[in-house]
Coordinates of C-alpha atoms in Angstrom, one line a residue:
Chain A
M1 CA -49.8 195.5 -111.4
D2 CA -51.9 193.6 -108.8
T3 CA -51.3 190.1 -109.9
E4 CA -53.7 188.4 -107.6
S5 CA -56.6 186.6 -108.3
T6 CA -59.8 188.5 -106.8
Y7 CA -61.6 187.4 -104.6
S8 CA -65.1 188.3 -102.4
G9 CA -63.5 191.5 -100.4
Y10 CA -64.4 190.0 -97.0
S11 CA -64.4 186.3 -97.1
Y12 CA -60.2 186.1 -95.9
Y13 CA -61.0 183.1 -93.8
S14 CA -64.4 181.1 -95.1
S15 CA -66.8 180.9 -92.1
H16 CA -66.8 177.1 -92.1
S17 CA -63.0 176.0 -91.1
K18 CA -59.5 177.8 -90.9
K19 CA -58.2 175.1 -93.5
S20 CA -56.8 177.3 -96.1
H21 CA -55.3 176.3 -98.9
R22 CA -52.4 178.0 -100.6
Q23 CA -50.0 177.1 -103.4
G24 CA -47.2 178.9 -105.6
E25 CA -46.4 182.7 -104.8
R26 CA -47.8 185.1 -107.8
T27 CA -51.2 183.8 -108.5
R28 CA -53.0 182.8 -104.8
E29 CA -55.6 180.9 -105.4
R30 CA -58.1 181.1 -102.1
H31 CA -60.6 177.9 -100.9
K32 CA -63.4 178.7 -102.6
S33 CA -66.9 178.9 -100.1
P34 CA -69.9 178.7 -101.3
R35 CA -71.4 181.4 -100.4
S36 CA -68.6 183.6 -102.8
K37 CA -68.7 184.5 -106.2
D38 CA -65.9 186.1 -107.9
G39 CA -64.7 187.6 -111.0
R40 CA -61.3 186.9 -112.3
G41 CA -58.5 189.2 -113.2
S42 CA -60.2 193.0 -113.6
E43 CA -60.6 194.7 -109.9
K44 CA -64.2 196.2 -110.5
S45 CA -65.9 193.4 -110.8
V46 CA -66.4 192.3 -107.5
T47 CA -69.4 191.3 -106.2
I48 CA -70.9 190.6 -102.8
Q49 CA -72.7 188.6 -101.1
A50 CA -75.7 189.4 -98.2
P51 CA -72.9 190.8 -95.4
T52 CA -73.0 189.1 -92.0
G53 CA -71.8 190.5 -88.6
E54 CA -68.3 188.9 -89.3
P55 CA -64.9 190.4 -88.6
L56 CA -63.4 191.9 -91.9
L57 CA -60.2 189.5 -92.0
A58 CA -59.1 187.5 -89.1
N59 CA -60.9 185.3 -86.9
D60 CA -62.4 186.5 -84.0
S61 CA -60.0 184.9 -81.2
T62 CA -57.4 182.4 -82.1
R63 CA -54.3 184.4 -83.1
T64 CA -52.3 181.6 -84.4
E65 CA -50.0 183.8 -87.0
E66 CA -48.5 186.9 -85.3
V67 CA -47.2 188.2 -88.2
Q68 CA -49.4 188.8 -90.9
D69 CA -47.3 190.9 -93.9
D70 CA -47.8 190.2 -97.5
N71 CA -46.1 187.1 -97.9
W72 CA -48.1 185.3 -95.7
G73 CA -48.2 182.5 -99.0
E74 CA -44.7 181.4 -98.8
T75 CA -44.5 180.8 -94.5
T76 CA -47.5 179.9 -93.4
T77 CA -48.7 176.4 -92.4
A78 CA -51.9 175.0 -93.0
I79 CA -54.4 175.9 -89.9
T80 CA -56.8 173.1 -88.9
G81 CA -59.2 172.2 -86.0
T82 CA -59.9 175.6 -85.1
S83 CA -63.0 177.0 -86.2
E84 CA -65.1 180.5 -84.9
H85 CA -66.4 179.0 -81.7
S86 CA -63.6 178.0 -79.8
I87 CA -62.7 180.2 -77.3
S88 CA -58.6 181.2 -76.1
Q89 CA -57.0 180.6 -72.9
E90 CA -57.0 184.5 -72.5
D91 CA -61.0 184.3 -73.0
I92 CA -61.3 181.3 -70.1
A93 CA -58.7 183.4 -68.0
R94 CA -61.0 186.7 -68.6
I95 CA -64.4 184.9 -68.2
S96 CA -63.4 183.1 -64.9
K97 CA -62.2 185.9 -63.3
D98 CA -65.5 188.0 -64.1
M99 CA -67.3 185.4 -62.4
E100 CA -65.2 185.2 -59.3
D101 CA -65.0 188.8 -59.0
S102 CA -68.7 190.2 -59.4
V103 CA -70.2 187.9 -56.5
G104 CA -67.7 189.8 -53.6
L105 CA -68.6 193.1 -55.3
D106 CA -72.1 193.2 -54.9
C107 CA -72.6 192.3 -51.6
K108 CA -70.3 195.7 -50.4
R109 CA -72.0 197.6 -52.8
Y110 CA -75.2 196.7 -51.8
L111 CA -74.2 197.2 -48.1
G112 CA -73.3 200.5 -48.3
L113 CA -76.2 201.5 -49.9
T114 CA -78.6 200.4 -47.5
V115 CA -76.8 201.5 -44.5
A116 CA -76.7 205.2 -46.3
S117 CA -81.0 205.2 -47.7
V118 CA -81.7 203.6 -44.1
L119 CA -79.6 206.4 -42.4
G120 CA -81.2 209.3 -44.9
L121 CA -84.6 207.9 -44.2
L122 CA -84.3 208.7 -40.6
V123 CA -82.7 211.8 -40.6
F124 CA -85.6 213.0 -42.7
L125 CA -88.3 211.6 -40.7
T126 CA -86.7 213.0 -37.5
P127 CA -87.8 216.6 -37.4
I128 CA -91.7 215.3 -38.7
A129 CA -91.4 213.1 -35.7
F130 CA -90.2 215.3 -32.9
I131 CA -93.2 218.2 -34.5
L132 CA -95.7 215.2 -33.9
L133 CA -95.0 213.0 -31.1
P134 CA -96.3 215.9 -28.5
P135 CA -99.8 216.4 -30.0
I136 CA -100.2 212.2 -30.6
L137 CA -99.2 211.6 -27.3
W138 CA -100.3 214.5 -24.8
R139 CA -102.3 216.8 -26.6
D140 CA -104.8 218.1 -24.0
E141 CA -101.7 219.8 -22.0
L142 CA -100.2 221.1 -24.9
E143 CA -100.1 225.1 -25.2
P144 CA -102.2 226.0 -28.3
C145 CA -100.1 226.5 -31.2
G146 CA -100.0 230.6 -32.0
T147 CA -99.4 232.5 -35.3
I148 CA -95.2 232.5 -34.7
C149 CA -96.0 228.3 -34.6
E150 CA -97.7 227.7 -37.5
G151 CA -95.2 230.3 -39.3
L152 CA -92.4 227.9 -38.1
F153 CA -94.4 224.7 -39.9
I154 CA -94.0 226.5 -43.1
S155 CA -90.4 227.0 -42.8
V156 CA -89.9 223.2 -41.9
A157 CA -92.0 221.8 -44.6
F158 CA -89.5 224.3 -47.0
K159 CA -86.2 223.4 -45.6
L160 CA -87.2 219.9 -45.8
L161 CA -88.3 220.1 -49.2
I162 CA -84.7 222.0 -50.3
L163 CA -82.5 219.3 -47.5
L164 CA -84.8 216.9 -49.8
I165 CA -83.5 218.2 -53.4
G166 CA -79.9 219.0 -52.5
T167 CA -79.6 215.5 -51.1
W168 CA -80.7 213.8 -54.7
A169 CA -78.8 216.0 -56.2
L170 CA -75.7 215.2 -54.3
F171 CA -75.4 212.0 -53.3
F172 CA -78.1 209.8 -55.4
R173 CA -76.6 209.5 -58.7
K174 CA -75.7 206.1 -60.5
R175 CA -72.4 204.7 -59.1
R176 CA -69.7 205.2 -61.8
A177 CA -67.1 202.9 -60.7
D178 CA -66.5 200.1 -58.3
M179 CA -63.6 201.0 -55.5
P180 CA -61.1 198.7 -53.5
R181 CA -61.6 200.8 -49.9
V182 CA -64.5 202.7 -49.1
F183 CA -64.7 207.1 -49.5
V184 CA -63.3 208.1 -46.5
F185 CA -64.9 211.2 -46.1
R186 CA -68.6 209.8 -47.2
A187 CA -67.7 207.7 -44.4
L188 CA -67.0 210.3 -42.0
L189 CA -69.9 212.1 -42.9
L190 CA -72.1 209.2 -42.4
V191 CA -70.9 209.0 -38.7
L192 CA -71.2 212.6 -38.1
I193 CA -75.0 212.8 -39.2
F194 CA -75.4 209.7 -36.7
L195 CA -74.1 211.4 -34.2
F196 CA -76.4 214.7 -34.7
V197 CA -79.3 212.6 -35.2
V198 CA -78.9 210.4 -32.1
S199 CA -77.5 213.1 -29.3
Y200 CA -81.0 215.4 -31.0
W201 CA -83.1 212.2 -29.9
L202 CA -81.2 211.7 -26.6
F203 CA -81.9 215.0 -26.1
Y204 CA -85.9 214.8 -26.8
G205 CA -86.7 212.1 -25.3
V206 CA -85.1 212.9 -21.9
R207 CA -85.7 216.7 -21.5
I208 CA -89.0 216.9 -23.9
L209 CA -90.8 213.4 -23.9
D210 CA -90.1 212.1 -20.2
S211 CA -91.2 215.7 -18.5
R212 CA -93.8 216.3 -20.6
D213 CA -92.9 219.9 -21.9
R214 CA -96.1 221.4 -22.7
N215 CA -94.9 224.6 -24.9
Y216 CA -95.2 223.2 -28.1
Q217 CA -93.6 227.0 -29.7
G218 CA -90.3 225.6 -28.5
I219 CA -90.8 222.2 -29.6
V220 CA -90.7 223.2 -33.0
Q221 CA -88.1 225.4 -32.7
Y222 CA -86.1 222.7 -31.7
A223 CA -87.3 220.8 -34.6
V224 CA -86.6 223.7 -36.8
S225 CA -83.1 224.3 -35.9
L226 CA -82.3 220.3 -36.5
V227 CA -83.1 221.0 -39.9
D228 CA -81.2 223.9 -40.1
A229 CA -78.2 222.2 -38.4
L230 CA -78.9 219.4 -41.2
L231 CA -78.7 221.7 -44.2
F232 CA -75.3 223.1 -42.7
I233 CA -74.2 219.3 -42.8
H234 CA -75.2 219.3 -46.6
Y235 CA -72.9 222.2 -47.1
L236 CA -70.2 220.4 -45.2
A237 CA -70.8 217.8 -47.7
I238 CA -70.3 219.6 -51.0
V239 CA -67.3 221.1 -49.5
L240 CA -65.8 218.2 -48.6
L241 CA -66.8 216.1 -51.4
E242 CA -66.6 217.9 -54.4
L243 CA -65.3 221.5 -53.8
R244 CA -61.9 220.7 -52.8
Q245 CA -60.4 218.7 -54.8
L246 CA -61.5 221.2 -58.3
Q247 CA -58.2 223.9 -57.6
P248 CA -55.1 221.5 -59.0
M249 CA -52.7 220.5 -57.0
F250 CA -50.7 217.8 -58.7
T251 CA -49.9 216.5 -62.8
L252 CA -49.9 213.4 -63.1
Q253 CA -48.4 211.4 -65.8
V254 CA -49.6 208.7 -67.0
V255 CA -47.7 205.7 -68.7
R256 CA -48.7 202.6 -71.2
S257 CA -46.2 200.4 -70.4
T258 CA -46.4 198.7 -74.0
D259 CA -45.9 201.5 -76.2
G260 CA -44.5 204.2 -73.9
E261 CA -47.4 206.5 -74.9
S262 CA -48.0 209.2 -72.1
R263 CA -50.9 211.6 -71.3
F264 CA -50.7 214.1 -68.6
Y265 CA -53.8 215.2 -66.3
S266 CA -53.9 218.0 -63.5
L267 CA -55.9 216.9 -60.6
G268 CA -56.7 218.6 -57.2
H269 CA -56.4 216.8 -53.2
L270 CA -58.0 213.4 -53.8
S271 CA -57.5 210.2 -52.5
I272 CA -55.4 208.0 -54.8
Q273 CA -58.4 205.1 -55.5
R274 CA -60.0 208.3 -56.7
A275 CA -57.2 210.0 -59.1
A276 CA -56.9 206.1 -60.4
L277 CA -60.9 206.5 -61.6
V278 CA -60.1 209.8 -62.9
V279 CA -56.9 208.5 -65.1
L280 CA -59.2 205.4 -66.4
E281 CA -62.1 207.9 -67.2
N282 CA -59.9 209.9 -69.4
Y283 CA -57.5 206.7 -70.4
Y284 CA -60.7 205.4 -72.7
K285 CA -60.9 209.2 -74.7
D286 CA -57.5 210.4 -74.6
F287 CA -55.5 207.6 -75.5
T288 CA -55.2 205.7 -79.0
I289 CA -56.2 201.7 -78.3
Y290 CA -53.6 198.9 -77.5
N291 CA -52.8 197.1 -80.8
P292 CA -51.0 194.0 -79.8
N293 CA -49.7 193.8 -83.4
L294 CA -47.6 196.7 -83.5
L295 CA -45.9 195.0 -80.8
T296 CA -44.6 192.3 -82.3
A297 CA -41.5 193.2 -84.6
S298 CA -39.9 194.3 -81.7
K299 CA -39.9 190.7 -79.7
F300 CA -38.9 188.8 -82.5
R301 CA -36.1 191.1 -83.3
A302 CA -34.2 190.6 -79.4
A303 CA -35.2 186.8 -79.8
K304 CA -33.2 186.9 -83.1
H305 CA -30.4 188.5 -81.7
M306 CA -29.8 186.6 -78.4
A307 CA -30.7 183.1 -80.4
G308 CA -27.7 182.9 -81.9
L309 CA -25.3 182.4 -79.4
K310 CA -24.7 179.2 -77.4
V311 CA -22.6 178.9 -74.7
Y312 CA -20.4 175.9 -74.3
N313 CA -19.1 174.5 -70.3
V314 CA -15.4 173.9 -71.1
D315 CA -13.5 174.2 -67.7
G316 CA -15.7 170.9 -66.6
P317 CA -19.1 171.4 -64.9
S318 CA -19.7 174.3 -63.2
N319 CA -23.2 175.2 -62.6
N320 CA -22.3 179.6 -63.2
A321 CA -25.5 181.2 -64.5
T322 CA -24.2 184.4 -63.7
G323 CA -21.6 184.0 -65.1
Q324 CA -22.9 182.3 -67.8
S325 CA -26.0 185.1 -68.8
R326 CA -23.2 188.0 -68.5
A327 CA -20.9 186.3 -71.0
M328 CA -23.8 186.0 -73.4
I329 CA -24.7 189.6 -72.8
A330 CA -21.0 190.4 -73.2
A331 CA -20.7 188.4 -76.7
A332 CA -24.0 189.8 -78.1
A333 CA -23.0 193.1 -77.5
R334 CA -19.8 192.7 -79.2
S335 CA -21.1 190.7 -81.8
R336 CA -21.1 192.6 -84.9
D337 CA -25.0 192.0 -86.2
S338 CA -26.9 194.1 -88.8
S339 CA -30.5 193.9 -87.4
H340 CA -30.0 197.9 -87.2
N341 CA -29.7 197.5 -90.8
E342 CA -32.5 195.8 -90.8
L343 CA -34.8 198.0 -88.9
Y344 CA -34.2 200.7 -91.1
Y345 CA -34.7 198.9 -94.3
E346 CA -37.8 197.2 -92.6
E347 CA -39.5 200.1 -91.3
A348 CA -38.7 201.9 -94.9
E349 CA -39.8 199.8 -96.9
H350 CA -43.4 199.7 -94.5
E351 CA -43.6 203.3 -94.5
R352 CA -43.6 203.3 -98.7
R353 CA -46.2 200.5 -99.0
V354 CA -48.1 201.8 -96.3
K355 CA -48.5 205.4 -98.1
K356 CA -48.9 203.3 -101.5
R357 CA -52.0 201.4 -100.2
K358 CA -53.3 204.8 -99.0
A359 CA -53.2 207.0 -102.5
R360 CA -54.7 204.0 -103.7
L361 CA -57.5 203.8 -100.8
V362 CA -58.3 207.6 -100.7
V363 CA -58.8 207.9 -104.4
A364 CA -61.3 204.4 -104.8
V365 CA -62.7 206.1 -101.9
E366 CA -63.0 209.7 -103.7
E367 CA -64.5 207.7 -106.5
A368 CA -67.2 206.1 -104.7
F369 CA -68.2 209.1 -103.3
I370 CA -69.2 211.3 -106.1
H371 CA -71.8 208.0 -107.1
I372 CA -73.8 209.4 -104.0
Q373 CA -76.0 212.6 -104.3
R374 CA -78.3 213.4 -101.7
L375 CA -82.1 214.0 -103.2
Q376 CA -83.4 217.3 -103.0
A377 CA -87.1 217.4 -101.7
E378 CA -88.3 219.1 -105.2
E379 CA -87.1 216.1 -107.2
Q380 CA -88.5 213.6 -104.8
Q381 CA -91.5 213.1 -107.7
K382 CA -89.0 212.6 -110.7
A383 CA -86.3 210.4 -109.4
P384 CA -84.2 209.3 -112.0
G385 CA -83.2 205.7 -110.4
E386 CA -84.3 204.4 -107.3
V387 CA -84.2 206.1 -103.9
M388 CA -82.2 204.9 -101.2
D389 CA -82.2 205.6 -97.5
P390 CA -78.1 205.6 -96.2
R391 CA -77.8 202.2 -95.1
E392 CA -78.8 200.7 -98.8
A393 CA -76.9 203.6 -100.1
A394 CA -74.1 202.6 -98.1
Q395 CA -74.2 199.2 -99.1
A396 CA -74.3 200.3 -102.9
I397 CA -71.0 202.3 -103.2
F398 CA -69.2 200.1 -100.5
P399 CA -67.9 197.3 -102.9
S400 CA -65.6 200.0 -105.3
M401 CA -63.6 200.3 -102.1
A402 CA -63.5 197.4 -100.1
R403 CA -60.7 195.9 -101.7
A404 CA -58.7 199.2 -101.2
L405 CA -59.9 199.1 -97.7
Q406 CA -59.3 195.8 -96.9
K407 CA -55.1 196.0 -98.2
Y408 CA -54.9 199.1 -96.2
L409 CA -56.3 198.0 -92.5
R410 CA -54.2 194.9 -93.5
T411 CA -50.9 197.0 -94.0
T412 CA -51.8 198.7 -90.9
R413 CA -52.8 196.1 -88.9
Q414 CA -55.6 197.4 -88.0
Q415 CA -57.9 194.8 -89.1
H416 CA -59.4 192.9 -86.8
Y417 CA -60.7 196.4 -85.1
H418 CA -63.4 197.2 -88.0
S419 CA -65.7 194.4 -89.2
M420 CA -67.5 194.9 -92.4
E421 CA -70.8 195.6 -90.5
S422 CA -69.0 198.2 -88.8
I423 CA -68.0 200.0 -92.1
L424 CA -71.3 200.1 -93.6
Q425 CA -72.6 201.6 -90.5
H426 CA -70.2 204.6 -90.6
L427 CA -70.4 204.7 -93.8
A428 CA -74.2 205.0 -93.8
F429 CA -73.5 207.5 -90.9
C430 CA -71.3 209.8 -93.0
I431 CA -73.3 209.5 -96.0
T432 CA -76.5 210.7 -94.0
N433 CA -74.6 213.5 -92.7
G434 CA -72.9 214.8 -95.4
M435 CA -69.5 214.2 -95.0
T436 CA -66.6 213.8 -97.5
P437 CA -64.7 211.2 -98.3
K438 CA -62.0 212.6 -96.3
A439 CA -63.6 212.7 -93.3
F440 CA -65.1 208.9 -93.5
L441 CA -61.7 208.1 -93.7
E442 CA -60.3 209.8 -91.0
R443 CA -60.9 206.8 -88.2
Y444 CA -59.3 204.4 -90.4
L445 CA -56.2 206.2 -91.4
S446 CA -55.4 206.6 -87.6
A447 CA -56.0 205.1 -84.3
G448 CA -58.8 206.3 -82.5
P449 CA -59.0 206.3 -79.0
T450 CA -60.5 203.2 -77.3
V451 CA -64.2 205.0 -76.8
Q452 CA -64.5 205.0 -81.4
Y453 CA -64.1 201.3 -81.4
D454 CA -67.0 198.3 -80.6
K455 CA -68.1 198.7 -77.2
D456 CA -67.9 195.4 -75.9
R457 CA -64.6 194.4 -77.6
W458 CA -62.2 197.2 -76.7
L459 CA -63.2 198.6 -72.5
S460 CA -62.1 196.3 -70.4
T461 CA -63.8 196.9 -67.1
Q462 CA -61.8 195.2 -64.7
W463 CA -58.8 197.0 -63.3
R464 CA -56.1 196.4 -60.6
L465 CA -54.9 199.4 -58.9
V466 CA -51.1 198.1 -57.4
S467 CA -49.9 200.5 -54.8
D468 CA -47.3 200.4 -52.1
E469 CA -49.1 203.1 -49.8
A470 CA -53.2 202.5 -49.2
V471 CA -55.4 204.1 -52.0
T472 CA -57.1 206.2 -49.3
N473 CA -53.9 207.8 -48.9
G474 CA -53.9 211.3 -50.4
L475 CA -52.0 212.2 -53.2
R476 CA -48.6 213.2 -52.7
D477 CA -45.8 214.2 -54.8
G478 CA -43.3 211.2 -55.9
I479 CA -46.1 208.6 -55.4
V480 CA -46.1 205.8 -58.3
F481 CA -48.7 203.8 -58.3
V482 CA -49.5 201.1 -61.4
L483 CA -53.0 200.0 -62.9
K484 CA -53.3 196.6 -64.5
C485 CA -55.8 195.4 -66.4
L486 CA -55.4 192.1 -68.5
D487 CA -53.0 193.2 -71.5
F488 CA -51.2 196.0 -70.2
S489 CA -50.6 198.4 -67.2
L490 CA -50.8 202.0 -67.3
V491 CA -48.2 203.7 -64.8
V492 CA -49.0 207.0 -62.8
N493 CA -46.6 209.1 -61.4
V494 CA -47.7 211.8 -59.4
K495 CA -46.0 215.5 -59.0
K496 CA -46.8 218.3 -57.5
I497 CA -47.4 222.0 -58.7
P498 CA -44.8 224.0 -58.1
F499 CA -45.1 226.5 -55.9
I500 CA -45.9 230.0 -58.5
V501 CA -44.3 233.2 -57.4
L502 CA -46.3 236.1 -59.6
S503 CA -45.0 239.6 -59.4
E504 CA -46.1 242.6 -61.4
E505 CA -44.4 245.0 -63.3
F506 CA -46.0 248.8 -64.7
I507 CA -45.2 249.8 -67.9
D508 CA -46.2 253.6 -68.3
P509 CA -48.2 253.4 -72.0
K510 CA -46.4 256.7 -72.5
S511 CA -43.3 255.3 -71.9
H512 CA -43.4 253.5 -75.9
R513 CA -40.6 255.2 -77.6
F514 CA -38.6 255.4 -80.4
V515 CA -36.2 256.4 -82.6
L516 CA -34.9 256.5 -86.3
R517 CA -30.9 255.5 -86.4
L518 CA -30.2 256.2 -90.2
Q519 CA -26.5 255.9 -91.9
S520 CA -26.9 258.4 -94.3
E521 CA -23.6 259.9 -96.8
T522 CA -24.0 263.9 -98.2
S523 CA -21.7 264.8 -101.2
V524 CA -20.2 268.0 -100.3
Chain B
P1 CA 0.3 269.1 -83.2
T2 CA 0.9 266.1 -81.2
P3 CA -1.0 263.2 -81.8
L4 CA -4.1 262.9 -80.1
P5 CA -4.7 259.8 -77.2
G6 CA -6.3 256.9 -79.5
Q7 CA -4.4 258.1 -82.9
D8 CA -1.4 256.9 -84.4
V9 CA -1.1 260.5 -86.3
A10 CA -1.2 264.1 -85.7
P11 CA -3.8 265.9 -86.4
Q12 CA -3.4 267.2 -89.8
R13 CA -4.5 270.8 -91.6
V14 CA -6.1 270.8 -94.8
E15 CA -7.1 273.3 -97.0
I16 CA -9.4 272.7 -99.7
H17 CA -10.4 275.6 -102.2
K18 CA -13.6 275.2 -103.2
L19 CA -14.5 274.8 -107.6
R20 CA -17.6 276.3 -109.1
Q21 CA -19.7 273.4 -110.8
G22 CA -22.2 275.9 -112.4
E23 CA -24.3 277.8 -109.4
N24 CA -22.6 275.1 -107.1
L25 CA -19.2 275.1 -105.0
I26 CA -18.5 271.2 -104.6
L27 CA -15.1 270.3 -102.4
G28 CA -15.4 266.5 -104.0
F29 CA -15.9 264.2 -101.1
S30 CA -18.5 262.8 -99.0
I31 CA -19.6 262.5 -95.1
G32 CA -20.8 259.9 -92.7
G33 CA -22.1 260.4 -89.0
G34 CA -23.0 263.2 -87.0
I35 CA -24.3 263.5 -83.4
D36 CA -28.3 262.2 -84.8
Q37 CA -26.8 259.1 -86.6
D38 CA -26.2 255.6 -86.1
P39 CA -21.9 255.3 -84.9
S40 CA -22.1 251.6 -85.4
Q41 CA -22.3 251.5 -88.8
N42 CA -19.7 253.7 -89.5
P43 CA -16.3 251.3 -90.9
F44 CA -14.0 253.9 -90.4
S45 CA -14.3 254.8 -87.0
E46 CA -12.5 252.8 -84.5
D47 CA -14.2 253.1 -81.8
K48 CA -18.1 252.3 -82.7
T49 CA -19.2 254.9 -80.4
D50 CA -17.7 257.8 -82.0
K51 CA -20.8 259.8 -83.5
G52 CA -18.1 262.8 -85.6
I53 CA -17.9 263.2 -89.3
Y54 CA -15.9 261.5 -91.0
V55 CA -14.5 260.9 -95.0
T56 CA -16.3 258.5 -96.9
R57 CA -15.6 258.8 -100.2
V58 CA -12.7 261.4 -102.1
S59 CA -13.8 262.0 -105.7
E60 CA -11.2 261.4 -108.0
G61 CA -9.6 264.9 -108.9
G62 CA -11.5 266.9 -107.4
P63 CA -10.6 269.6 -104.7
A64 CA -10.6 267.7 -101.6
E65 CA -8.3 265.0 -103.2
I66 CA -5.8 267.8 -104.4
A67 CA -5.7 268.9 -100.6
G68 CA -4.8 265.9 -99.6
L69 CA -7.8 264.8 -97.9
Q70 CA -7.9 260.8 -97.7
I71 CA -11.0 258.4 -97.0
G72 CA -11.7 257.4 -93.6
D73 CA -10.1 260.7 -92.1
K74 CA -11.9 262.4 -89.3
I75 CA -13.3 266.0 -89.6
M76 CA -12.4 267.7 -86.2
Q77 CA -12.9 271.1 -87.1
V78 CA -14.2 273.8 -89.9
N79 CA -12.7 277.0 -90.4
G80 CA -12.8 277.2 -86.4
W81 CA -16.6 275.4 -86.2
D82 CA -16.5 272.0 -84.3
M83 CA -17.4 269.0 -85.7
T84 CA -16.8 266.6 -83.0
M85 CA -20.5 267.0 -82.0
V86 CA -22.8 268.3 -84.6
T87 CA -25.7 266.9 -86.6
H88 CA -25.1 265.4 -90.4
D89 CA -27.1 268.1 -91.5
Q90 CA -25.1 270.8 -89.6
A91 CA -22.3 269.5 -90.6
R92 CA -23.1 269.4 -94.5
K93 CA -24.2 273.2 -93.7
R94 CA -20.7 274.2 -91.8
L95 CA -19.1 273.0 -95.3
T96 CA -20.7 274.3 -97.7
K97 CA -21.6 277.5 -97.1
R98 CA -21.8 279.9 -100.4
S99 CA -20.0 282.5 -98.5
E100 CA -16.9 280.7 -98.0
E101 CA -14.5 279.8 -101.2
V102 CA -11.8 278.1 -98.6
V103 CA -12.3 275.9 -95.8
R104 CA -9.6 274.7 -93.6
L105 CA -10.2 271.9 -92.0
L106 CA -8.3 269.5 -89.0
V107 CA -8.5 266.0 -89.9
T108 CA -7.2 263.0 -88.0
R109 CA -6.7 259.7 -89.6
Q110 CA -5.6 256.3 -88.4
S111 CA -2.2 255.4 -89.6
L112 CA -1.8 254.1 -92.9
Q113 CA -1.5 249.9 -91.5
K114 CA -4.8 250.7 -89.5
A115 CA -6.7 252.2 -92.6
V116 CA -5.8 249.4 -94.6
Q117 CA -7.3 246.9 -92.5
Q118 CA -9.9 248.8 -91.9
S119 CA -11.1 248.8 -95.3
M120 CA -10.5 245.1 -96.0
L121 CA -12.7 244.5 -93.6
S122 CA -15.2 247.1 -94.8

């Protein structure tokens, strides 16, 4: 039986200060913040004041207690002086890094963009200039334009239109990332286009403008050939930038450094930086969210293991550091501690507790969902109670499951991923779309990928690519590079897909024949 | 007669006089095996690819037991007809011809020790 006194389910820490009184072991009385009312003794009479956007349990940023278990009453001390308006060291580092990085990259980004657009404009206007310049400059000497010539005008116009649409489709897409180095293929293409256009202009300037060529049809055909060649360059761009990497050649194994979770992705011929981009885009939807609370237990165990050993130097002062550490390691290996025992029982106990909380949670949610019924269109006029929209319906049934949900989140150490506002939103969403209680709960029972959670807190957008080769090199078998963000890193190992030898074997359908093998006994 | 290679005992000649029971003439034993059967399931054969006809059961007090036929015997000939390459049904027919009252069988059997081993294993 649960003997702790009830409190309003979400105000674990009061909003004004983090100072809380904890007394006693069995009855835990909270420091009552003025805005909460509680009902003593019975679990069902919890009243909720107007919800705010605060996180459900823990404070926003300072995490002074690392181990959250149910017996915190005995082990924690009073925390004073920190409020939700202070920020931790981590956040300061993050903000300063944001500021210093954004300035440099913006310049680089805009430089590339302006060069490309200027070149594009020049290229687009060139055929038009070729066609228009002769009539403007020496109209009198020019031969009149016949029907073939005018037909070529139409062809130039349409080809330019197609080129425009193709360029828009291929190149004018929103940039999705800032890369450390320039794309080699894009740069090559820009240089190619530039050289091409310059050579055409040179030829035009020398042979046509200087000598005032009178054959207008020839000039128009020259412009048409330019547009044709541009269309072929566009085709080359498609093949180099888009098509070449579609055929899978490599398998990348991505391992997260903190908990070893790994995934595999298939890629074609890409440079290292583009492969890193693909990996990161898939990281947010494939990997479960990084939860630092799950890692603290193993660190504690390791610390405790070595903490009990001290090195004494009996033979006089000698600074043999390696000898000392080796002695410590050997002694630690030999010591018969029972930490494996502790680990086993602790994990079994944790499993049991999680399952129990989960059972309570599932029952509470199912009972809460029973009360909500969708109002059919015919019954609109004669509604028995008051009619609510999804948000109000969610707020109406939330109190009955709030406590069980909070305790479950606390046990599985997910409490700071879900604020009360987000839970209410999700509940309203599930009610609107007619989901079952199990569908509502699935988000809390298992950790999901990072995109599922609140965007501005968990998506770190600053990543560093660590590689011992130039990042514009292509992928090769055996390359290892690391993608680092503030809290953890992703180690990527590139393996080549082996060359597959596939041969065929023909089996005649008539060759499927079977016999019945008997063992009968007859008496005579 | 000399023992066949692989057998420890020489082939025996057994003469069975059929017993009349109502309309039928019975010999009092059961056979198994044949070229249309699965030889690997034969508990009595030494070579598991042997598709010959074997005696699988001898009924108590029947004509076969009186004549000295034993369980596990391999029947090589019946009245001169070969029984090593026949189907199960052909073997049955050759043994149960209504016109014959006496059948003379040529059987081979493994030595007593091996027969005991076989029966203990199966």
